[in-house]
mmCIF file of C-alpha atoms in Angstrom:
data_model
loop_
_atom_site.group_PDB
_atom_site.id
_atom_site.type_symbol
_atom_site.label_atom_id
_atom_site.label_comp_id
_atom_site.label_asym_id
_atom_site.label_seq_id
_atom_site.Cartn_x
_atom_site.Cartn_y
_atom_site.Cartn_z
ATOM 1 C CA MET R 9 92.966 121.168 82.156
ATOM 2 C CA THR R 10 89.543 123.137 82.293
ATOM 3 C CA ASP R 11 91.293 126.499 82.078
ATOM 4 C CA PRO R 12 93.740 126.527 79.068
ATOM 5 C CA LYS R 13 95.912 129.347 80.710
ATOM 6 C CA ARG R 14 96.399 127.034 83.752
ATOM 7 C CA MET R 15 99.601 124.922 83.678
ATOM 8 C CA TYR R 16 99.906 121.514 85.221
ATOM 9 C CA ARG R 17 101.849 121.366 88.398
ATOM 10 C CA LEU R 18 103.681 118.169 89.211
ATOM 11 C CA TYR R 19 104.313 117.295 92.946
ATOM 12 C CA GLN R 20 107.249 115.127 92.771
ATOM 13 C CA MET R 21 110.845 113.984 93.592
ATOM 14 C CA GLN R 22 113.488 114.433 91.147
ATOM 15 C CA GLU R 23 115.043 110.958 91.761
ATOM 16 C CA SER R 24 111.852 109.086 91.823
ATOM 17 C CA GLY R 25 111.318 106.661 88.679
ATOM 18 C CA ASN R 26 107.749 107.096 89.435
ATOM 19 C CA CYS R 27 108.151 110.820 89.063
ATOM 20 C CA TYR R 28 110.400 110.602 85.991
ATOM 21 C CA LYS R 29 107.735 108.571 83.947
ATOM 22 C CA VAL R 30 105.331 111.572 84.070
ATOM 23 C CA ARG R 31 107.956 114.131 83.202
ATOM 24 C CA LEU R 32 109.198 111.943 80.357
ATOM 25 C CA LEU R 33 105.629 111.553 79.069
ATOM 26 C CA LEU R 34 104.800 115.392 79.617
ATOM 27 C CA HIS R 35 107.946 116.275 77.629
ATOM 28 C CA GLN R 36 107.192 113.919 74.812
ATOM 29 C CA LEU R 37 103.778 115.341 74.516
ATOM 30 C CA GLN R 38 105.297 118.807 74.559
ATOM 31 C CA ILE R 39 102.793 119.623 77.630
ATOM 32 C CA PRO R 40 104.214 122.327 79.756
ATOM 33 C CA CYS R 41 104.335 121.667 83.605
ATOM 34 C CA GLU R 42 105.496 123.282 86.702
ATOM 35 C CA CYS R 43 107.621 120.797 89.055
ATOM 36 C CA ILE R 44 107.100 121.334 92.786
ATOM 37 C CA GLU R 45 109.859 119.161 94.816
ATOM 38 C CA VAL R 46 108.391 117.406 97.670
ATOM 39 C CA ASP R 47 111.008 116.057 100.292
ATOM 40 C CA ILE R 48 109.476 112.729 101.150
ATOM 41 C CA LEU R 49 112.401 111.874 103.094
ATOM 42 C CA SER R 50 111.515 114.719 105.731
ATOM 43 C CA GLY R 51 107.814 113.696 105.771
ATOM 44 C CA GLU R 52 106.559 116.534 103.574
ATOM 45 C CA SER R 53 104.255 114.149 101.468
ATOM 46 C CA ARG R 54 102.384 113.010 104.840
ATOM 47 C CA THR R 55 101.538 116.656 106.167
ATOM 48 C CA GLU R 56 97.981 117.479 106.413
ATOM 49 C CA THR R 57 98.100 119.805 103.635
ATOM 50 C CA PHE R 58 99.641 117.445 101.269
ATOM 51 C CA LEU R 59 97.201 114.446 102.277
ATOM 52 C CA GLU R 60 94.614 117.080 100.775
ATOM 53 C CA LYS R 61 96.091 116.698 97.611
ATOM 54 C CA ASN R 62 96.671 113.078 97.696
ATOM 55 C CA ILE R 63 95.136 111.022 100.552
ATOM 56 C CA ASN R 64 97.683 108.133 99.963
ATOM 57 C CA GLY R 65 100.606 110.753 100.757
ATOM 58 C CA ARG R 66 102.714 109.802 97.929
ATOM 59 C CA VAL R 67 104.396 111.318 94.819
ATOM 60 C CA PRO R 68 103.828 111.908 92.056
ATOM 61 C CA THR R 69 100.616 113.812 92.182
ATOM 62 C CA LEU R 70 99.493 115.952 89.228
ATOM 63 C CA GLN R 71 97.517 119.101 89.957
ATOM 64 C CA LEU R 72 95.054 119.378 87.096
ATOM 65 C CA ASP R 73 93.341 122.488 88.188
ATOM 66 C CA GLU R 74 92.657 124.597 91.430
ATOM 67 C CA GLU R 75 91.146 121.776 93.334
ATOM 68 C CA ILE R 76 91.746 118.606 91.233
ATOM 69 C CA TYR R 77 94.626 116.441 91.972
ATOM 70 C CA LEU R 78 95.546 113.126 90.296
ATOM 71 C CA PRO R 79 97.994 110.618 92.172
ATOM 72 C CA GLU R 80 99.482 107.211 91.078
ATOM 73 C CA SER R 81 102.138 107.660 88.181
ATOM 74 C CA ASN R 82 100.259 105.197 85.890
ATOM 75 C CA ALA R 83 96.880 106.651 86.276
ATOM 76 C CA ILE R 84 98.709 109.950 85.329
ATOM 77 C CA LEU R 85 100.220 108.604 82.149
ATOM 78 C CA TRP R 86 96.978 107.192 81.073
ATOM 79 C CA TYR R 87 95.077 110.608 81.616
ATOM 80 C CA LEU R 88 97.666 112.581 79.642
ATOM 81 C CA ALA R 89 97.779 109.780 76.872
ATOM 82 C CA GLU R 90 93.941 109.369 76.389
ATOM 83 C CA ASP R 91 93.433 109.962 72.700
ATOM 84 C CA MET R 92 97.067 110.282 71.995
ATOM 85 C CA PRO R 93 99.316 107.882 69.597
ATOM 86 C CA LEU R 94 101.156 106.438 72.744
ATOM 87 C CA LEU R 95 97.722 104.984 74.264
ATOM 88 C CA PRO R 96 96.434 102.692 71.177
ATOM 89 C CA ARG R 97 92.767 102.939 70.605
ATOM 90 C CA ASP R 98 92.122 99.136 70.074
ATOM 91 C CA LYS R 99 90.211 97.843 73.260
ATOM 92 C CA LEU R 100 92.442 94.813 73.583
ATOM 93 C CA ALA R 101 95.550 97.007 73.273
ATOM 94 C CA ARG R 102 94.429 99.320 75.670
ATOM 95 C CA ALA R 103 93.757 96.376 78.360
ATOM 96 C CA LYS R 104 97.273 95.030 77.698
ATOM 97 C CA VAL R 105 98.774 98.517 78.253
ATOM 98 C CA LEU R 106 97.125 98.174 81.690
ATOM 99 C CA GLN R 107 98.399 94.636 81.973
ATOM 100 C CA TRP R 108 101.859 95.818 81.815
ATOM 101 C CA MET R 109 101.323 98.999 83.933
ATOM 102 C CA PHE R 110 99.906 96.782 86.751
ATOM 103 C CA PHE R 111 102.657 94.192 86.398
ATOM 104 C CA GLU R 112 105.112 97.208 86.835
ATOM 105 C CA GLN R 113 103.383 98.263 89.970
ATOM 106 C CA TYR R 114 102.890 94.897 91.443
ATOM 107 C CA SER R 115 105.570 92.559 90.325
ATOM 108 C CA HIS R 116 108.547 95.191 89.298
ATOM 109 C CA GLU R 117 108.580 98.415 91.360
ATOM 110 C CA PRO R 118 108.222 96.783 94.836
ATOM 111 C CA PHE R 119 111.510 94.936 94.143
ATOM 112 C CA ILE R 120 113.407 96.673 91.828
ATOM 113 C CA ALA R 121 112.580 100.590 92.929
ATOM 114 C CA THR R 122 112.593 99.671 96.590
ATOM 115 C CA SER R 123 116.141 98.173 96.477
ATOM 116 C CA ARG R 124 117.453 101.107 94.196
ATOM 117 C CA PHE R 125 115.894 103.293 97.044
ATOM 118 C CA TRP R 126 117.635 101.543 99.705
ATOM 119 C CA ILE R 127 121.048 101.316 98.145
ATOM 120 C CA SER R 128 121.353 104.560 95.873
ATOM 121 C CA ILE R 129 118.862 107.118 97.331
ATOM 122 C CA LEU R 130 119.085 106.505 101.180
ATOM 123 C CA GLN R 131 122.703 104.853 100.503
ATOM 124 C CA GLN R 132 122.103 102.516 103.347
ATOM 125 C CA ALA R 133 122.677 99.200 101.795
ATOM 126 C CA ASP R 134 124.284 97.648 104.855
ATOM 127 C CA LYS R 135 121.462 98.737 107.243
ATOM 128 C CA PHE R 136 118.808 97.124 104.775
ATOM 129 C CA ALA R 137 121.044 94.139 103.428
ATOM 130 C CA ASP R 138 118.308 91.508 104.613
ATOM 131 C CA GLN R 139 115.282 93.446 103.004
ATOM 132 C CA ILE R 140 117.362 93.842 99.842
ATOM 133 C CA GLU R 141 118.097 90.009 99.801
ATOM 134 C CA ALA R 142 114.551 89.353 100.213
ATOM 135 C CA LYS R 143 113.678 91.462 97.257
ATOM 136 C CA ARG R 144 116.317 89.578 95.029
ATOM 137 C CA SER R 145 114.054 86.809 93.507
ATOM 138 C CA GLY R 146 111.045 89.041 92.934
ATOM 139 C CA GLY R 147 113.150 91.466 90.949
ATOM 140 C CA GLU R 148 114.912 88.777 88.894
ATOM 141 C CA ALA R 149 111.586 87.017 88.167
ATOM 142 C CA ALA R 150 110.150 90.540 86.900
ATOM 143 C CA LEU R 151 113.239 90.958 84.581
ATOM 144 C CA ALA R 152 113.127 87.403 83.405
ATOM 145 C CA ALA R 153 109.475 87.847 82.323
ATOM 146 C CA MET R 154 110.194 91.244 80.530
ATOM 147 C CA ASN R 155 113.348 89.584 78.706
ATOM 148 C CA ARG R 156 110.875 86.650 77.592
ATOM 149 C CA HIS R 157 108.500 89.034 76.090
ATOM 150 C CA LEU R 158 111.054 91.459 74.459
ATOM 151 C CA LYS R 159 112.606 88.268 72.752
ATOM 152 C CA ILE R 160 109.830 88.138 70.484
ATOM 153 C CA ASN R 161 108.526 91.724 70.569
ATOM 154 C CA ASP R 162 110.006 95.264 70.085
ATOM 155 C CA TYR R 163 107.959 96.857 72.812
ATOM 156 C CA PHE R 164 105.337 95.789 75.247
ATOM 157 C CA VAL R 165 102.179 96.418 73.378
ATOM 158 C CA ALA R 166 100.889 96.410 69.605
ATOM 159 C CA ASP R 167 104.413 96.764 68.249
ATOM 160 C CA GLN R 168 104.713 100.297 69.266
ATOM 161 C CA TYR R 169 106.155 102.582 71.606
ATOM 162 C CA THR R 170 103.415 103.192 74.277
ATOM 163 C CA ILE R 171 102.765 104.472 78.003
ATOM 164 C CA ALA R 172 103.547 100.834 79.027
ATOM 165 C CA ASP R 173 107.012 100.963 77.861
ATOM 166 C CA ILE R 174 107.538 104.607 79.674
ATOM 167 C CA ALA R 175 106.021 102.686 82.949
ATOM 168 C CA LEU R 176 108.332 99.888 82.634
ATOM 169 C CA TYR R 177 111.505 102.061 81.482
ATOM 170 C CA ALA R 178 111.406 104.196 84.355
ATOM 171 C CA TYR R 179 112.750 101.697 87.090
ATOM 172 C CA THR R 180 114.371 99.164 84.562
ATOM 173 C CA HIS R 181 116.777 101.498 82.880
ATOM 174 C CA VAL R 182 118.197 102.321 86.551
ATOM 175 C CA ALA R 183 117.899 98.829 87.944
ATOM 176 C CA GLU R 184 121.551 98.556 88.202
ATOM 177 C CA GLU R 185 121.169 101.241 90.951
ATOM 178 C CA GLY R 186 119.217 98.710 92.912
ATOM 179 C CA ASN R 187 122.086 96.043 92.194
ATOM 180 C CA PHE R 188 120.190 94.163 89.550
ATOM 181 C CA GLU R 189 122.596 93.634 86.722
ATOM 182 C CA LEU R 190 120.848 93.694 83.067
ATOM 183 C CA SER R 191 123.621 92.098 81.165
ATOM 184 C CA PRO R 192 121.831 88.431 81.564
ATOM 185 C CA TYR R 193 118.730 90.104 79.754
ATOM 186 C CA PRO R 194 119.943 91.322 76.284
ATOM 187 C CA ALA R 195 116.398 91.631 74.992
ATOM 188 C CA ILE R 196 115.927 94.023 77.825
ATOM 189 C CA THR R 197 119.001 96.117 77.113
ATOM 190 C CA ALA R 198 118.037 96.249 73.287
ATOM 191 C CA TRP R 199 114.698 97.603 74.201
ATOM 192 C CA LEU R 200 116.146 100.362 76.630
ATOM 193 C CA THR R 201 117.976 101.507 73.609
ATOM 194 C CA ARG R 202 114.812 101.605 71.528
ATOM 195 C CA VAL R 203 113.089 103.338 74.216
ATOM 196 C CA GLN R 204 115.900 106.145 74.308
ATOM 197 C CA SER R 205 115.850 106.608 70.734
ATOM 198 C CA GLN R 206 112.206 108.012 70.724
ATOM 199 C CA VAL R 207 111.764 111.713 69.861
ATOM 200 C CA ARG R 208 112.099 114.088 72.976
ATOM 201 C CA HIS R 209 113.569 111.287 75.207
ATOM 202 C CA ILE R 210 114.891 112.837 78.384
ATOM 203 C CA ARG R 211 117.022 111.227 81.119
ATOM 204 C CA LEU R 212 115.779 110.635 84.482
ATOM 205 C CA PRO R 213 118.142 113.437 86.187
ATOM 206 C CA ASP R 214 116.652 116.002 83.827
ATOM 207 C CA ALA R 215 114.090 118.570 85.204
ATOM 208 C CA ILE R 216 111.367 120.223 82.934
ATOM 209 C CA THR R 217 109.826 123.591 83.628
ATOM 210 C CA MET O 7 85.384 88.004 71.961
ATOM 211 C CA THR O 8 85.758 87.913 68.244
ATOM 212 C CA ASP O 9 83.701 84.742 68.000
ATOM 213 C CA PRO O 10 80.140 85.292 69.878
ATOM 214 C CA LYS O 11 79.876 81.388 70.195
ATOM 215 C CA ARG O 12 83.117 81.377 72.212
ATOM 216 C CA MET O 13 82.763 81.515 75.960
ATOM 217 C CA TYR O 14 85.262 83.345 78.155
ATOM 218 C CA ARG O 15 87.404 81.167 80.293
ATOM 219 C CA LEU O 16 88.730 82.218 83.514
ATOM 220 C CA TYR O 17 92.042 80.752 84.989
ATOM 221 C CA GLN O 18 91.557 81.279 88.516
ATOM 222 C CA MET O 19 91.749 80.155 92.148
ATOM 223 C CA GLN O 20 88.502 80.174 93.925
ATOM 224 C CA GLU O 21 89.749 81.549 97.204
ATOM 225 C CA SER O 22 91.637 84.406 95.657
ATOM 226 C CA GLY O 23 90.195 88.110 96.003
ATOM 227 C CA ASN O 24 91.877 89.167 92.637
ATOM 228 C CA CYS O 25 90.076 86.282 90.969
ATOM 229 C CA TYR O 26 86.623 86.960 92.606
ATOM 230 C CA LYS O 27 86.792 90.506 91.308
ATOM 231 C CA VAL O 28 86.332 89.162 87.943
ATOM 232 C CA ARG O 29 83.761 86.522 88.827
ATOM 233 C CA LEU O 30 81.790 89.239 90.549
ATOM 234 C CA LEU O 31 81.939 91.697 87.658
ATOM 235 C CA LEU O 32 81.239 88.837 84.892
ATOM 236 C CA HIS O 33 78.113 88.085 87.033
ATOM 237 C CA GLN O 34 77.012 91.420 87.618
ATOM 238 C CA LEU O 35 77.356 91.937 83.717
ATOM 239 C CA GLN O 36 75.766 88.661 82.890
ATOM 240 C CA ILE O 37 78.527 87.404 80.906
ATOM 241 C CA PRO O 38 78.801 83.664 81.025
ATOM 242 C CA CYS O 39 82.253 82.331 81.800
ATOM 243 C CA GLU O 40 84.030 78.783 82.263
ATOM 244 C CA CYS O 41 86.135 78.587 85.543
ATOM 245 C CA ILE O 42 89.242 76.663 85.320
ATOM 246 C CA GLU O 43 90.723 76.221 88.714
ATOM 247 C CA VAL O 44 94.635 76.487 88.820
ATOM 248 C CA ASP O 45 96.327 75.052 91.913
ATOM 249 C CA ILE O 46 99.014 77.769 92.580
ATOM 250 C CA LEU O 47 100.058 76.083 95.744
ATOM 251 C CA SER O 48 101.458 72.968 93.649
ATOM 252 C CA GLY O 49 102.950 75.171 90.981
ATOM 253 C CA GLU O 50 100.446 74.951 88.352
ATOM 254 C CA SER O 51 100.740 78.564 87.510
ATOM 255 C CA ARG O 52 104.483 78.207 86.923
ATOM 256 C CA THR O 53 104.230 75.361 84.437
ATOM 257 C CA GLU O 54 105.778 76.010 80.788
ATOM 258 C CA THR O 55 102.101 75.556 79.531
ATOM 259 C CA PHE O 56 100.786 78.090 82.045
ATOM 260 C CA LEU O 57 103.497 80.645 81.248
ATOM 261 C CA GLU O 58 102.470 80.612 77.430
ATOM 262 C CA LYS O 59 98.951 81.994 78.777
ATOM 263 C CA ASN O 60 100.576 84.473 81.275
ATOM 264 C CA ILE O 61 104.241 85.043 81.229
ATOM 265 C CA ASN O 62 104.116 86.442 84.699
ATOM 266 C CA GLY O 63 102.535 82.969 86.051
ATOM 267 C CA ARG O 64 99.675 84.168 88.073
ATOM 268 C CA VAL O 65 95.816 83.960 88.146
ATOM 269 C CA PRO O 66 93.489 85.480 87.235
ATOM 270 C CA THR O 67 94.126 85.217 83.701
ATOM 271 C CA LEU O 68 91.161 85.428 81.097
ATOM 272 C CA GLN O 69 91.185 83.708 77.912
ATOM 273 C CA LEU O 70 89.500 85.806 75.484
ATOM 274 C CA ASP O 71 89.989 83.715 72.220
ATOM 275 C CA GLU O 72 91.794 80.797 71.164
ATOM 276 C CA GLU O 73 95.313 82.247 71.680
ATOM 277 C CA ILE O 74 94.491 85.461 73.385
ATOM 278 C CA TYR O 75 94.792 85.715 77.199
ATOM 279 C CA LEU O 76 94.418 88.805 79.382
ATOM 280 C CA PRO O 77 96.048 88.504 82.774
ATOM 281 C CA GLU O 78 96.048 91.013 85.801
ATOM 282 C CA SER O 79 92.722 91.280 87.618
ATOM 283 C CA ASN O 80 92.502 95.058 87.259
ATOM 284 C CA ALA O 81 93.101 95.008 83.464
ATOM 285 C CA ILE O 82 90.383 92.501 83.087
ATOM 286 C CA LEU O 83 88.022 94.528 84.902
ATOM 287 C CA TRP O 84 88.919 97.556 82.620
ATOM 288 C CA TYR O 85 88.522 95.257 79.329
ATOM 289 C CA LEU O 86 85.124 93.791 80.302
ATOM 290 C CA ALA O 87 83.594 97.200 81.685
ATOM 291 C CA GLU O 88 84.651 99.513 78.834
ATOM 292 C CA ASP O 89 81.504 100.991 77.302
ATOM 293 C CA MET O 90 79.831 99.826 80.287
ATOM 294 C CA PRO O 91 78.206 102.083 83.176
ATOM 295 C CA LEU O 92 80.548 100.358 85.711
ATOM 296 C CA LEU O 93 83.445 102.469 84.013
ATOM 297 C CA PRO O 94 82.393 106.124 83.699
ATOM 298 C CA ARG O 95 82.879 108.007 80.140
ATOM 299 C CA ASP O 96 84.276 110.977 81.535
ATOM 300 C CA LYS O 97 87.942 111.197 81.235
ATOM 301 C CA LEU O 98 88.817 112.409 84.520
ATOM 302 C CA ALA O 99 86.610 109.893 86.387
ATOM 303 C CA ARG O 100 88.341 107.095 84.096
ATOM 304 C CA ALA O 101 91.568 108.190 85.482
ATOM 305 C CA LYS O 102 90.336 108.218 89.073
ATOM 306 C CA VAL O 103 89.233 104.752 88.609
ATOM 307 C CA LEU O 104 92.520 103.850 87.659
ATOM 308 C CA GLN O 105 94.027 105.862 90.439
ATOM 309 C CA TRP O 106 92.131 103.485 93.071
ATOM 310 C CA MET O 107 92.758 100.428 90.996
ATOM 311 C CA PHE O 108 96.618 101.238 91.322
ATOM 312 C CA PHE O 109 96.412 102.138 95.007
ATOM 313 C CA GLU O 110 94.544 98.665 95.535
ATOM 314 C CA GLN O 111 97.317 96.681 93.831
ATOM 315 C CA TYR O 112 100.412 98.953 95.410
ATOM 316 C CA SER O 113 99.023 100.276 98.854
ATOM 317 C CA HIS O 114 96.461 97.685 99.679
ATOM 318 C CA GLU O 115 96.773 94.067 98.428
ATOM 319 C CA PRO O 116 100.253 93.525 99.271
ATOM 320 C CA PHE O 117 99.687 94.153 102.866
ATOM 321 C CA ILE O 118 96.221 92.668 103.289
ATOM 322 C CA ALA O 119 95.694 90.052 100.738
ATOM 323 C CA THR O 120 99.290 88.495 101.812
ATOM 324 C CA SER O 121 98.296 88.443 105.318
ATOM 325 C CA ARG O 122 95.210 86.756 104.793
ATOM 326 C CA PHE O 123 97.081 84.362 102.487
ATOM 327 C CA TRP O 124 99.486 83.241 105.192
ATOM 328 C CA ILE O 125 96.913 83.216 107.946
ATOM 329 C CA SER O 126 93.524 82.037 106.207
ATOM 330 C CA ILE O 127 94.815 80.329 102.942
ATOM 331 C CA LEU O 128 98.004 78.505 104.134
ATOM 332 C CA GLN O 129 96.930 78.637 107.826
ATOM 333 C CA GLN O 130 100.527 79.277 108.774
ATOM 334 C CA ALA O 131 100.036 82.348 111.033
ATOM 335 C CA ASP O 132 102.956 81.105 113.349
ATOM 336 C CA LYS O 133 105.572 80.353 110.501
ATOM 337 C CA PHE O 134 104.753 83.801 109.004
ATOM 338 C CA ALA O 135 104.441 85.683 112.103
ATOM 339 C CA ASP O 136 107.298 88.156 111.571
ATOM 340 C CA GLN O 137 106.261 88.719 107.924
ATOM 341 C CA ILE O 138 102.645 89.495 109.084
ATOM 342 C CA GLU O 139 103.822 91.766 111.455
ATOM 343 C CA ALA O 140 105.887 93.755 108.999
ATOM 344 C CA LYS O 141 102.694 93.965 106.905
ATOM 345 C CA ARG O 142 100.578 95.679 109.938
ATOM 346 C CA SER O 143 101.254 99.171 109.304
ATOM 347 C CA GLY O 144 101.007 99.408 105.500
ATOM 348 C CA GLY O 145 97.577 97.651 105.688
ATOM 349 C CA GLU O 146 96.190 99.725 108.426
ATOM 350 C CA ALA O 147 97.678 102.934 106.366
ATOM 351 C CA ALA O 148 95.433 101.686 103.250
ATOM 352 C CA LEU O 149 92.354 101.265 105.444
ATOM 353 C CA ALA O 150 92.773 104.616 106.952
ATOM 354 C CA ALA O 151 92.979 106.421 103.544
ATOM 355 C CA MET O 152 90.088 104.618 102.180
ATOM 356 C CA ASN O 153 88.065 105.430 105.445
ATOM 357 C CA ARG O 154 88.933 108.875 105.054
ATOM 358 C CA HIS O 155 87.713 109.047 101.553
ATOM 359 C CA LEU O 156 84.562 107.160 102.196
ATOM 360 C CA LYS O 157 83.654 109.486 105.155
ATOM 361 C CA ILE O 158 82.759 112.136 102.318
ATOM 362 C CA ASN O 159 82.055 109.953 99.298
ATOM 363 C CA ASP O 160 79.780 107.000 99.104
ATOM 364 C CA TYR O 161 81.786 105.274 96.626
ATOM 365 C CA PHE O 162 85.342 105.810 95.275
ATOM 366 C CA VAL O 163 84.622 107.546 92.086
ATOM 367 C CA ALA O 164 81.944 109.876 90.478
ATOM 368 C CA ASP O 165 79.332 108.904 93.214
ATOM 369 C CA GLN O 166 78.651 105.774 91.842
ATOM 370 C CA TYR O 167 79.381 102.194 92.086
ATOM 371 C CA THR O 168 82.362 101.500 89.504
ATOM 372 C CA ILE O 169 85.012 98.948 89.011
ATOM 373 C CA ALA O 170 87.275 100.754 91.591
ATOM 374 C CA ASP O 171 84.868 99.629 94.197
ATOM 375 C CA ILE O 172 84.821 95.936 92.904
ATOM 376 C CA ALA O 173 88.868 96.128 92.993
ATOM 377 C CA LEU O 174 88.779 97.380 96.564
ATOM 378 C CA TYR O 175 86.025 95.460 97.829
ATOM 379 C CA ALA O 176 87.661 92.122 97.053
ATOM 380 C CA TYR O 177 90.186 91.968 99.794
ATOM 381 C CA THR O 178 88.620 94.600 102.290
ATOM 382 C CA HIS O 179 85.473 92.521 102.800
ATOM 383 C CA VAL O 180 87.639 89.798 104.005
ATOM 384 C CA ALA O 181 90.302 91.888 105.725
ATOM 385 C CA GLU O 182 89.544 90.418 108.964
ATOM 386 C CA GLU O 183 90.959 86.918 107.703
ATOM 387 C CA GLY O 184 94.202 88.654 107.536
ATOM 388 C CA ASN O 185 93.682 89.915 110.999
ATOM 389 C CA PHE O 186 92.886 93.576 109.937
ATOM 390 C CA GLU O 187 90.017 94.442 112.151
ATOM 391 C CA LEU O 188 87.423 96.795 110.293
ATOM 392 C CA SER O 189 85.606 98.135 113.300
ATOM 393 C CA PRO O 190 87.787 101.399 113.624
ATOM 394 C CA TYR O 191 86.883 102.151 110.033
ATOM 395 C CA PRO O 192 82.887 102.695 110.037
ATOM 396 C CA ALA O 193 82.973 104.454 106.694
ATOM 397 C CA ILE O 194 84.317 101.405 105.305
ATOM 398 C CA THR O 195 82.089 98.979 106.745
ATOM 399 C CA ALA O 196 78.989 101.180 105.562
ATOM 400 C CA TRP O 197 80.338 101.106 101.954
ATOM 401 C CA LEU O 198 80.792 97.432 102.168
ATOM 402 C CA THR O 199 77.079 97.044 102.817
ATOM 403 C CA ARG O 200 76.469 99.528 99.843
ATOM 404 C CA VAL O 201 78.571 97.412 97.513
ATOM 405 C CA GLN O 202 76.801 94.015 98.924
ATOM 406 C CA SER O 203 73.396 95.710 97.932
ATOM 407 C CA GLN O 204 74.252 96.007 94.181
ATOM 408 C CA VAL O 205 72.090 94.293 91.779
ATOM 409 C CA ARG O 206 73.370 90.678 91.189
ATOM 410 C CA HIS O 207 76.097 90.677 93.872
ATOM 411 C CA ILE O 208 77.596 87.306 94.697
ATOM 412 C CA ARG O 209 79.964 86.258 97.655
ATOM 413 C CA LEU O 210 83.589 85.182 97.280
ATOM 414 C CA PRO O 211 82.974 81.632 97.665
ATOM 415 C CA ASP O 212 80.339 81.482 94.974
ATOM 416 C CA ALA O 213 81.381 79.841 91.625
ATOM 417 C CA ILE O 214 79.735 80.851 88.387
ATOM 418 C CA THR O 215 79.958 78.829 85.378
#
């Protein structure tokens, strides 16, 4: 923030894993923030007023200053963690953090988060049965890749808890709300416990103010 | 590279826009690279040998050193451009570069690149007609968001050509191969020309060695 008296304002939806990532990091960094709930189901993120904040009409969008907005959950994590221990300083480690964050947005979220949205947010599993089935193999492939990595690594990058773990934790720990069972992936469930044991961990339903 | 005598090795597929991003940046930075073609259509990216390089079984994957591999096109762009003019130094500008790169992988590539893959790489537009139709509105929404931004900006971030432009150029300039017409988006076509006018621009079909 250019003005230290100004508080960050997070345009968000409480149930969204992408928004939870930002709340979790803000809380762990002890950065105060005002959360503004946006009802995406009624189109509030696609109004002309909201498109002025985020041209792509999505949450989370973090307001940094009077007219400065930053969309995209993982770009927000990066911005907030720059120069912090949760983002390593080593050049290769930083690229590996991005590797896993792009994996999360391309190979994980579109399958697991989308299934959870249809099943547990909209509660319309029957209506979206075909689409949910089409998301099955991609979601299992993402979990298998994570499990393989976590069999020989405690965290995703640099043997430490980073924003890559936060990004991947958000929708993985609620994967069962999208009908993805985690019991076949014991390395993932062990990692979930390690993430939950971090200082100032908060749960997805918890709001911050 | 830890060993300056070692040349980067890019595991890639020539027609892929994600791989082209990396070739374009390497060429513009005058970094030599050996390209290794991976036949993803015959499963070469899903062999056990390849999964040792990239646990997610995709190209591009850049080999940095004997046992160090970096997957994910946009993470590779970031790694190569760190400390270079194509990645601004300002913290907010860097986050905005990531914003547009995550937009590219989440809101653009899954619609426009996937349609192009079915229509122009596999040449199976009839077989995938329903899936292509399902990708229509998402692809048009991505192009509309880009066009709106480019009406008032020459480039995506910081009034300069950055790796965000490279990331978005890759599949946008061949969008018509996925049956997305660009004529309704004049700000995009003007930006394509600006990108093509950059020093050491190469075309997608061009190989580098």
